[in-house]
CSV table of C-alpha atoms in Angstrom, one decimal:
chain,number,residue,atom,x,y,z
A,1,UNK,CA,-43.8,22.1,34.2
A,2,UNK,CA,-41.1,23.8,32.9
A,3,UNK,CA,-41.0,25.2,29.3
A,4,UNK,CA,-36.7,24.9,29.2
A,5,UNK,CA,-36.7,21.7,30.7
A,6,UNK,CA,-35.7,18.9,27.6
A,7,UNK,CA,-37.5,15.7,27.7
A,8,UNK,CA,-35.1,13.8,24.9
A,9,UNK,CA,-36.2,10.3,26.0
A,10,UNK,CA,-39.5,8.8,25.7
A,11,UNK,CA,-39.8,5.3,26.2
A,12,UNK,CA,-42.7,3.6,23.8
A,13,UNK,CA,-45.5,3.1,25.5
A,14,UNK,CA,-47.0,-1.2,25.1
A,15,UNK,CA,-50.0,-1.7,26.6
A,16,UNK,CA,-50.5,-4.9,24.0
A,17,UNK,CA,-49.4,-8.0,24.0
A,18,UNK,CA,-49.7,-8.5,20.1
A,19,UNK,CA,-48.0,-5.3,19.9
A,20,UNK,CA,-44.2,-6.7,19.9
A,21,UNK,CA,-43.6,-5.4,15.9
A,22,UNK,CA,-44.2,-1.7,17.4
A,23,UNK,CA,-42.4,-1.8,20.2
A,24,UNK,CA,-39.2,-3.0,18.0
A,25,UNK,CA,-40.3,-0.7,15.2
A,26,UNK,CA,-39.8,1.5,17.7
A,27,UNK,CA,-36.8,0.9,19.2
A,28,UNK,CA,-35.3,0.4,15.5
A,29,UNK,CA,-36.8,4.5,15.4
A,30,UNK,CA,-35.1,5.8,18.2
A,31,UNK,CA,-31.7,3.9,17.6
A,32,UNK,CA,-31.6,5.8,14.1
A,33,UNK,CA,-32.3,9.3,15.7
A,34,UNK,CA,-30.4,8.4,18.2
A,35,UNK,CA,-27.2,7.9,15.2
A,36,UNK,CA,-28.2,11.4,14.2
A,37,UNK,CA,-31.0,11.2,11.7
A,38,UNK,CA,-33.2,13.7,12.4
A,39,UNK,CA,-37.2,12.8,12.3
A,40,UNK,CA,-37.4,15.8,9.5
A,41,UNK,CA,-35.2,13.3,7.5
A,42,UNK,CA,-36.9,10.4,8.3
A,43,UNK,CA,-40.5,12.1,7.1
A,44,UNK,CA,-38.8,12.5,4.1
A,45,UNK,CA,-37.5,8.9,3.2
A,46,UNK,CA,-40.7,7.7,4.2
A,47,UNK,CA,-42.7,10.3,1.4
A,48,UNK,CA,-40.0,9.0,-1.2
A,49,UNK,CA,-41.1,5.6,0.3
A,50,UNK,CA,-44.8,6.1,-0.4
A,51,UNK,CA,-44.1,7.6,-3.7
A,52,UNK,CA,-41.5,4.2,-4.8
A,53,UNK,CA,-44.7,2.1,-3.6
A,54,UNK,CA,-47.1,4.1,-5.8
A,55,UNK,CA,-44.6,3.6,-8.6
A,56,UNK,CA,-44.1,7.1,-9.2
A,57,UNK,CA,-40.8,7.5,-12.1
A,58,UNK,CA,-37.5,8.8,-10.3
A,59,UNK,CA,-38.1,11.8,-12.9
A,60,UNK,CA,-41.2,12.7,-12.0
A,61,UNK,CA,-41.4,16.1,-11.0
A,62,UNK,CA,-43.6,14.9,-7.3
A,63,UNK,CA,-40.0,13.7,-6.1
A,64,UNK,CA,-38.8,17.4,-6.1
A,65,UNK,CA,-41.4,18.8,-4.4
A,66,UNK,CA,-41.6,19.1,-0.5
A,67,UNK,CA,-42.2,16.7,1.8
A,68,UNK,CA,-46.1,17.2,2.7
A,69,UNK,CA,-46.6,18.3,6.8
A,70,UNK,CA,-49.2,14.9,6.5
A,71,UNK,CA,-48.3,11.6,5.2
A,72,UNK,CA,-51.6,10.4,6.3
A,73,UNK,CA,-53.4,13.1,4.3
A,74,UNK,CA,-55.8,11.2,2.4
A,75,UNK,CA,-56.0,14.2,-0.5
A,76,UNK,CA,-52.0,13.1,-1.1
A,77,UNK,CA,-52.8,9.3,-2.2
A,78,UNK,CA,-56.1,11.1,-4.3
A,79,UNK,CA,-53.4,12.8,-5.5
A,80,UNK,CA,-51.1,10.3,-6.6
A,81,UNK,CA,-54.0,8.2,-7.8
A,82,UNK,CA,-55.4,11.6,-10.4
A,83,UNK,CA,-51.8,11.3,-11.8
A,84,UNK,CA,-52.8,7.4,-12.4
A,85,UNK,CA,-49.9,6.2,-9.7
A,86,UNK,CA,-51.4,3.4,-7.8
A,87,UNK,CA,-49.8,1.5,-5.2
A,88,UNK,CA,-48.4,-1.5,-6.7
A,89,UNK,CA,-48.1,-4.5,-4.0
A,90,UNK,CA,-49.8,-4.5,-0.6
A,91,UNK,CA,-47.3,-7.3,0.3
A,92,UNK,CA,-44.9,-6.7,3.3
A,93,UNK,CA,-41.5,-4.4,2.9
A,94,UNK,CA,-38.2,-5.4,4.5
């Protein structure tokens, strides 16, 4: 395998039936990098996205840190939850 060799197109693999919301989740993905969005970009909108669904001010000093390497980190949500942000609805975004 070659270490120069650029592999810029992986196709998402469905091995699922039930898994048609991923599959256009990620298509809907690779369309916006494709426009130009970078995934460094996207990590971020998604971190402002978890803090707008912990209810977190637009003032508050967590939206002018850096975006954390983890999203999934669970000491970022114990986090939030010590500064008394909880999430506020567990119903679906569109």
């Amino acid at each position: 395998m070659s270490k120069n060799k650029l592999n810029s197109y992986f196709p998402a693999a469905v091995d699922d039936v039930n898994a048609a919301p991923f599959s256009d989740i990620q298509k809907r993905l690779d369309d916006i990098q494709d426009s130009g969005m970078t995934a460094l970009a996207i990590r971020n909108i998604l971190f402002h996205k978890m803090l707008d669904l912990h209810a977190v001010p637009q003032d508050h000093y967590l939206r002018n840190e850096s975006t954390p390497d983890r999203l999934d980190d669970p000491s970022l949500i114990n986090k939030l939850n010590e500064l008394g942000f909880y999430r506020t609805s567990r119903r679906v975004m569109h």
